[in-house]
PDB file of C-alpha atoms in Angstrom:
ATOM      1  CA  MET A  21      -0.508  50.958  25.828  1.00  0.00           C
ATOM      2  CA  GLY A  22      -1.317  54.621  25.270  1.00  0.00           C
ATOM      3  CA  ASP A  23      -3.007  57.507  26.975  1.00  0.00           C
ATOM      4  CA  SER A  24      -5.178  56.102  29.756  1.00  0.00           C
ATOM      5  CA  SER A  25      -7.523  59.077  29.390  1.00  0.00           C
ATOM      6  CA  ARG A  26      -8.547  57.936  25.932  1.00  0.00           C
ATOM      7  CA  ALA A  27     -10.561  54.933  24.845  1.00  0.00           C
ATOM      8  CA  VAL A  28      -9.971  52.370  22.128  1.00  0.00           C
ATOM      9  CA  MET A  29      -9.384  53.815  18.628  1.00  0.00           C
ATOM     10  CA  GLY A  30      -8.365  57.162  20.141  1.00  0.00           C
ATOM     11  CA  ARG A  31     -11.931  58.234  20.912  1.00  0.00           C
ATOM     12  CA  PRO A  32     -12.363  60.141  24.186  1.00  0.00           C
ATOM     13  CA  ARG A  33     -14.206  58.268  26.896  1.00  0.00           C
ATOM     14  CA  GLU A  34     -17.764  59.324  27.589  1.00  0.00           C
ATOM     15  CA  PHE A  35     -17.766  58.438  31.289  1.00  0.00           C
ATOM     16  CA  ASP A  36     -15.969  59.491  34.459  1.00  0.00           C
ATOM     17  CA  VAL A  37     -13.289  56.848  35.073  1.00  0.00           C
ATOM     18  CA  ASP A  38     -12.961  57.621  38.800  1.00  0.00           C
ATOM     19  CA  GLN A  39     -16.699  57.689  39.402  1.00  0.00           C
ATOM     20  CA  ALA A  40     -17.175  54.397  37.589  1.00  0.00           C
ATOM     21  CA  LEU A  41     -14.372  52.834  39.644  1.00  0.00           C
ATOM     22  CA  GLU A  42     -16.007  54.105  42.846  1.00  0.00           C
ATOM     23  CA  ARG A  43     -19.228  52.372  41.832  1.00  0.00           C
ATOM     24  CA  ALA A  44     -17.387  49.154  41.011  1.00  0.00           C
ATOM     25  CA  MET A  45     -15.648  49.280  44.387  1.00  0.00           C
ATOM     26  CA  ARG A  46     -19.017  49.481  46.121  1.00  0.00           C
ATOM     27  CA  VAL A  47     -20.350  46.497  44.183  1.00  0.00           C
ATOM     28  CA  PHE A  48     -17.310  44.405  45.115  1.00  0.00           C
ATOM     29  CA  TRP A  49     -17.626  45.632  48.701  1.00  0.00           C
ATOM     30  CA  ALA A  50     -21.252  44.550  48.908  1.00  0.00           C
ATOM     31  CA  ARG A  51     -21.088  41.360  46.841  1.00  0.00           C
ATOM     32  CA  GLY A  52     -17.524  40.075  47.094  1.00  0.00           C
ATOM     33  CA  TYR A  53     -15.336  39.280  44.111  1.00  0.00           C
ATOM     34  CA  GLU A  54     -17.174  36.193  42.922  1.00  0.00           C
ATOM     35  CA  GLY A  55     -20.598  37.513  43.852  1.00  0.00           C
ATOM     36  CA  ALA A  56     -20.158  40.574  41.645  1.00  0.00           C
ATOM     37  CA  SER A  57     -21.053  39.628  38.082  1.00  0.00           C
ATOM     38  CA  LEU A  58     -19.783  41.570  35.081  1.00  0.00           C
ATOM     39  CA  ALA A  59     -23.371  42.490  34.270  1.00  0.00           C
ATOM     40  CA  GLU A  60     -23.907  43.922  37.756  1.00  0.00           C
ATOM     41  CA  LEU A  61     -20.583  45.751  37.689  1.00  0.00           C
ATOM     42  CA  THR A  62     -21.076  47.363  34.289  1.00  0.00           C
ATOM     43  CA  ARG A  63     -24.674  48.273  35.132  1.00  0.00           C
ATOM     44  CA  ALA A  64     -23.556  50.014  38.325  1.00  0.00           C
ATOM     45  CA  MET A  65     -20.679  51.700  36.496  1.00  0.00           C
ATOM     46  CA  GLY A  66     -22.967  52.857  33.704  1.00  0.00           C
ATOM     47  CA  ILE A  67     -20.731  51.468  30.958  1.00  0.00           C
ATOM     48  CA  THR A  68     -20.546  48.559  28.532  1.00  0.00           C
ATOM     49  CA  LYS A  69     -18.327  45.526  28.998  1.00  0.00           C
ATOM     50  CA  THR A  70     -16.206  46.737  26.091  1.00  0.00           C
ATOM     51  CA  SER A  71     -15.647  50.082  27.818  1.00  0.00           C
ATOM     52  CA  MET A  72     -14.833  48.333  31.082  1.00  0.00           C
ATOM     53  CA  TYR A  73     -12.184  46.150  29.468  1.00  0.00           C
ATOM     54  CA  ALA A  74     -10.703  49.131  27.639  1.00  0.00           C
ATOM     55  CA  ALA A  75     -10.518  51.303  30.748  1.00  0.00           C
ATOM     56  CA  TYR A  76      -9.698  48.845  33.517  1.00  0.00           C
ATOM     57  CA  GLY A  77      -8.773  45.488  32.018  1.00  0.00           C
ATOM     58  CA  ASN A  78     -10.518  42.268  33.019  1.00  0.00           C
ATOM     59  CA  LYS A  79     -12.575  41.680  36.168  1.00  0.00           C
ATOM     60  CA  GLU A  80      -9.527  40.791  38.271  1.00  0.00           C
ATOM     61  CA  GLN A  81      -7.698  43.932  37.160  1.00  0.00           C
ATOM     62  CA  LEU A  82     -10.787  45.988  37.937  1.00  0.00           C
ATOM     63  CA  PHE A  83     -10.920  44.443  41.394  1.00  0.00           C
ATOM     64  CA  ARG A  84      -7.267  45.269  42.035  1.00  0.00           C
ATOM     65  CA  LYS A  85      -7.942  48.899  41.140  1.00  0.00           C
ATOM     66  CA  ALA A  86     -11.056  48.897  43.322  1.00  0.00           C
ATOM     67  CA  LEU A  87      -9.068  47.497  46.259  1.00  0.00           C
ATOM     68  CA  GLN A  88      -6.472  50.243  45.834  1.00  0.00           C
ATOM     69  CA  ARG A  89      -9.259  52.802  45.903  1.00  0.00           C
ATOM     70  CA  TYR A  90     -10.726  51.183  49.009  1.00  0.00           C
ATOM     71  CA  GLY A  91      -7.360  51.300  50.767  1.00  0.00           C
ATOM     72  CA  ALA A  92      -6.866  54.967  49.926  1.00  0.00           C
ATOM     73  CA  GLY A  93     -10.461  55.874  50.758  1.00  0.00           C
ATOM     74  CA  PRO A  94     -12.739  54.001  53.182  1.00  0.00           C
ATOM     75  CA  ALA A  95      -9.884  51.958  54.682  1.00  0.00           C
ATOM     76  CA  ALA A  96      -7.482  54.905  54.996  1.00  0.00           C
ATOM     77  CA  TYR A  97      -8.208  54.803  58.731  1.00  0.00           C
ATOM     78  CA  VAL A  98      -5.459  52.152  58.946  1.00  0.00           C
ATOM     79  CA  THR A  99      -2.777  54.599  57.820  1.00  0.00           C
ATOM     80  CA  ARG A 100      -4.216  57.409  59.931  1.00  0.00           C
ATOM     81  CA  ALA A 101      -4.245  55.187  63.018  1.00  0.00           C
ATOM     82  CA  LEU A 102      -0.561  54.385  62.631  1.00  0.00           C
ATOM     83  CA  GLY A 103       0.225  58.076  63.004  1.00  0.00           C
ATOM     84  CA  GLU A 104      -1.296  58.323  66.485  1.00  0.00           C
ATOM     85  CA  PRO A 105       1.189  59.322  69.231  1.00  0.00           C
ATOM     86  CA  THR A 106       0.777  56.261  71.477  1.00  0.00           C
ATOM     87  CA  ALA A 107       0.295  52.550  70.877  1.00  0.00           C
ATOM     88  CA  ARG A 108      -3.009  52.610  72.755  1.00  0.00           C
ATOM     89  CA  ALA A 109      -4.216  55.508  70.601  1.00  0.00           C
ATOM     90  CA  VAL A 110      -3.154  53.551  67.494  1.00  0.00           C
ATOM     91  CA  ALA A 111      -5.186  50.534  68.604  1.00  0.00           C
ATOM     92  CA  VAL A 112      -8.252  52.601  69.476  1.00  0.00           C
ATOM     93  CA  ALA A 113      -8.104  54.599  66.240  1.00  0.00           C
ATOM     94  CA  PHE A 114      -7.728  51.388  64.219  1.00  0.00           C
ATOM     95  CA  LEU A 115     -10.742  49.755  65.864  1.00  0.00           C
ATOM     96  CA  ARG A 116     -12.929  52.870  65.859  1.00  0.00           C
ATOM     97  CA  GLY A 117     -12.005  53.325  62.211  1.00  0.00           C
ATOM     98  CA  ALA A 118     -13.131  49.785  61.509  1.00  0.00           C
ATOM     99  CA  VAL A 119     -16.456  50.567  63.165  1.00  0.00           C
ATOM    100  CA  CYS A 120     -16.955  53.773  61.179  1.00  0.00           C
ATOM    101  CA  THR A 121     -16.062  52.152  57.870  1.00  0.00           C
ATOM    102  CA  THR A 122     -17.816  48.813  58.187  1.00  0.00           C
ATOM    103  CA  ALA A 123     -21.014  50.070  59.821  1.00  0.00           C
ATOM    104  CA  SER A 124     -21.360  53.352  57.950  1.00  0.00           C
ATOM    105  CA  SER A 125     -24.662  54.351  56.392  1.00  0.00           C
ATOM    106  CA  ASP A 126     -22.644  55.746  53.472  1.00  0.00           C
ATOM    107  CA  GLY A 127     -21.391  52.381  52.236  1.00  0.00           C
ATOM    108  CA  PRO A 128     -22.023  48.637  52.317  1.00  0.00           C
ATOM    109  CA  SER A 129     -21.761  46.885  55.673  1.00  0.00           C
ATOM    110  CA  GLY A 130     -18.617  44.897  56.379  1.00  0.00           C
ATOM    111  CA  CYS A 131     -15.142  45.110  54.882  1.00  0.00           C
ATOM    112  CA  LEU A 132     -14.228  44.728  51.222  1.00  0.00           C
ATOM    113  CA  ALA A 133     -10.994  42.949  52.186  1.00  0.00           C
ATOM    114  CA  VAL A 134     -13.002  40.347  54.119  1.00  0.00           C
ATOM    115  CA  GLN A 135     -16.128  40.048  51.963  1.00  0.00           C
ATOM    116  CA  GLY A 136     -14.108  40.098  48.766  1.00  0.00           C
ATOM    117  CA  ALA A 137     -12.537  36.696  49.401  1.00  0.00           C
ATOM    118  CA  LEU A 138     -15.604  34.786  50.564  1.00  0.00           C
ATOM    119  CA  ALA A 139     -16.441  31.609  48.656  1.00  0.00           C
ATOM    120  CA  SER A 140     -13.247  31.886  46.652  1.00  0.00           C
ATOM    121  CA  SER A 141     -12.881  29.276  43.903  1.00  0.00           C
ATOM    122  CA  ASP A 142      -9.687  27.975  42.324  1.00  0.00           C
ATOM    123  CA  GLU A 143     -10.227  30.394  39.441  1.00  0.00           C
ATOM    124  CA  SER A 144     -10.224  33.291  41.919  1.00  0.00           C
ATOM    125  CA  ARG A 145      -7.141  32.154  43.805  1.00  0.00           C
ATOM    126  CA  ALA A 146      -5.135  35.187  42.697  1.00  0.00           C
ATOM    127  CA  VAL A 147      -7.740  37.517  44.215  1.00  0.00           C
ATOM    128  CA  HIS A 148      -7.840  35.448  47.393  1.00  0.00           C
ATOM    129  CA  ASP A 149      -4.054  35.684  47.696  1.00  0.00           C
ATOM    130  CA  LEU A 150      -4.156  39.414  46.945  1.00  0.00           C
ATOM    131  CA  LEU A 151      -6.555  39.974  49.840  1.00  0.00           C
ATOM    132  CA  VAL A 152      -4.529  37.799  52.204  1.00  0.00           C
ATOM    133  CA  ASP A 153      -1.473  39.904  51.373  1.00  0.00           C
ATOM    134  CA  TRP A 154      -3.481  43.107  51.807  1.00  0.00           C
ATOM    135  CA  ARG A 155      -4.671  42.076  55.269  1.00  0.00           C
ATOM    136  CA  ASN A 156      -1.264  40.742  56.290  1.00  0.00           C
ATOM    137  CA  ASP A 157       0.375  44.008  55.269  1.00  0.00           C
ATOM    138  CA  ALA A 158      -1.855  45.904  57.687  1.00  0.00           C
ATOM    139  CA  GLY A 159      -0.853  43.472  60.430  1.00  0.00           C
ATOM    140  CA  VAL A 160       2.842  43.921  59.690  1.00  0.00           C
ATOM    141  CA  ARG A 161       2.489  47.700  59.823  1.00  0.00           C
ATOM    142  CA  LEU A 162       0.721  47.472  63.183  1.00  0.00           C
ATOM    143  CA  GLU A 163       3.408  45.149  64.518  1.00  0.00           C
ATOM    144  CA  GLU A 164       6.164  47.537  63.428  1.00  0.00           C
ATOM    145  CA  ARG A 165       4.370  50.439  65.099  1.00  0.00           C
ATOM    146  CA  PHE A 166       3.949  48.507  68.351  1.00  0.00           C
ATOM    147  CA  ARG A 167       7.588  47.399  68.235  1.00  0.00           C
ATOM    148  CA  ARG A 168       8.579  51.032  68.023  1.00  0.00           C
ATOM    149  CA  ALA A 169       6.324  51.736  71.009  1.00  0.00           C
ATOM    150  CA  VAL A 170       8.218  49.113  73.021  1.00  0.00           C
ATOM    151  CA  ASP A 171      11.562  50.623  71.995  1.00  0.00           C
ATOM    152  CA  GLU A 172      10.369  54.084  73.005  1.00  0.00           C
ATOM    153  CA  GLY A 173       8.996  52.923  76.373  1.00  0.00           C
ATOM    154  CA  ASP A 174       5.389  53.595  75.399  1.00  0.00           C
ATOM    155  CA  LEU A 175       4.632  49.878  75.833  1.00  0.00           C
ATOM    156  CA  PRO A 176       6.102  47.640  78.565  1.00  0.00           C
ATOM    157  CA  ARG A 177       9.366  45.879  77.667  1.00  0.00           C
ATOM    158  CA  ASP A 178       7.631  42.500  77.928  1.00  0.00           C
ATOM    159  CA  ALA A 179       4.818  43.455  75.526  1.00  0.00           C
ATOM    160  CA  ASP A 180       4.689  41.282  72.399  1.00  0.00           C
ATOM    161  CA  PRO A 181       4.193  43.539  69.339  1.00  0.00           C
ATOM    162  CA  ARG A 182       3.243  40.641  67.058  1.00  0.00           C
ATOM    163  CA  ARG A 183       0.659  39.294  69.467  1.00  0.00           C
ATOM    164  CA  LEU A 184      -0.825  42.759  70.005  1.00  0.00           C
ATOM    165  CA  ALA A 185      -0.994  43.373  66.252  1.00  0.00           C
ATOM    166  CA  ARG A 186      -2.721  40.035  65.662  1.00  0.00           C
ATOM    167  CA  PHE A 187      -5.162  40.797  68.468  1.00  0.00           C
ATOM    168  CA  ILE A 188      -6.101  44.177  67.015  1.00  0.00           C
ATOM    169  CA  MET A 189      -6.375  42.736  63.507  1.00  0.00           C
ATOM    170  CA  THR A 190      -8.606  39.908  64.745  1.00  0.00           C
ATOM    171  CA  VAL A 191     -10.897  42.272  66.632  1.00  0.00           C
ATOM    172  CA  GLY A 192     -10.960  44.670  63.671  1.00  0.00           C
ATOM    173  CA  PHE A 193     -11.986  42.005  61.183  1.00  0.00           C
ATOM    174  CA  GLY A 194     -14.414  40.568  63.722  1.00  0.00           C
ATOM    175  CA  ILE A 195     -16.029  44.003  63.869  1.00  0.00           C
ATOM    176  CA  ALA A 196     -16.370  43.893  60.084  1.00  0.00           C
ATOM    177  CA  VAL A 197     -18.100  40.516  60.216  1.00  0.00           C
ATOM    178  CA  GLN A 198     -20.463  41.677  62.965  1.00  0.00           C
ATOM    179  CA  ALA A 199     -21.241  44.834  60.986  1.00  0.00           C
ATOM    180  CA  ALA A 200     -22.136  42.656  57.997  1.00  0.00           C
ATOM    181  CA  ASN A 201     -24.381  40.687  60.373  1.00  0.00           C
ATOM    182  CA  GLY A 202     -26.273  43.871  61.192  1.00  0.00           C
ATOM    183  CA  LEU A 203     -24.679  45.234  64.374  1.00  0.00           C
ATOM    184  CA  GLY A 204     -24.703  49.006  64.509  1.00  0.00           C
ATOM    185  CA  PRO A 205     -21.977  51.477  65.509  1.00  0.00           C
ATOM    186  CA  ALA A 206     -23.053  51.710  69.177  1.00  0.00           C
ATOM    187  CA  GLU A 207     -22.894  47.942  69.635  1.00  0.00           C
ATOM    188  CA  LEU A 208     -19.596  47.712  67.801  1.00  0.00           C
ATOM    189  CA  ASP A 209     -18.118  50.522  69.902  1.00  0.00           C
ATOM    190  CA  GLU A 210     -18.922  48.408  72.961  1.00  0.00           C
ATOM    191  CA  ILE A 211     -16.766  45.656  71.450  1.00  0.00           C
ATOM    192  CA  VAL A 212     -13.917  48.142  71.069  1.00  0.00           C
ATOM    193  CA  ASP A 213     -14.295  49.201  74.702  1.00  0.00           C
ATOM    194  CA  ALA A 214     -14.228  45.575  75.850  1.00  0.00           C
ATOM    195  CA  ALA A 215     -11.185  44.763  73.698  1.00  0.00           C
ATOM    196  CA  MET A 216      -9.210  47.685  75.108  1.00  0.00           C
ATOM    197  CA  LEU A 217      -9.774  46.531  78.693  1.00  0.00           C
ATOM    198  CA  GLY A 218      -6.984  44.013  78.127  1.00  0.00           C
ATOM    199  CA  TRP A 219      -4.491  46.504  76.696  1.00  0.00           C
ATOM    200  CA  PRO A 220      -1.069  46.443  78.424  1.00  0.00           C
ATOM    201  CA  ALA A 221      -0.715  49.155  81.058  1.00  0.00           C
TER     202      ALA A 221
END
């Protein structure tokens, strides 16, 4: 449609596109997709609805961009964890990352990928499906990493990569829910310690 750095009618934008998207991401993170109204989003972003539509598209398109930003920013611990040298280190880094992100004083409590889909109506089905795919992708990546660990002898031959990935994903998202319920980092770290007691030797 044209240069994304310019607004409608060729006039330069008078706001920082990245900063406004960061603010929108935090609103979605705190309120969920349906809970975040356009009025609340544009107020937090410091722009008008017209400017929002011109820069990001509709609310769903804005959410998709915000989720991408979340994945590359606060939730980047997932990618970092996959680079750890052992399967156990991957699991620990994933869960500790979930604690740091979902119980951080720098952002809303909980996980955008979990909170975002709460109370999803038929009209928001596309967003619900987007978040399911987003979460499932993380699980697939974990499974592939654990499968490689089995092939390399880092995990026992009888270890089930899919089951281990689902376990870590379940604990990770459970941590996010507990963080949203008010549990702090120390209490959540205890959950990580307990979860890792059952890790295959």
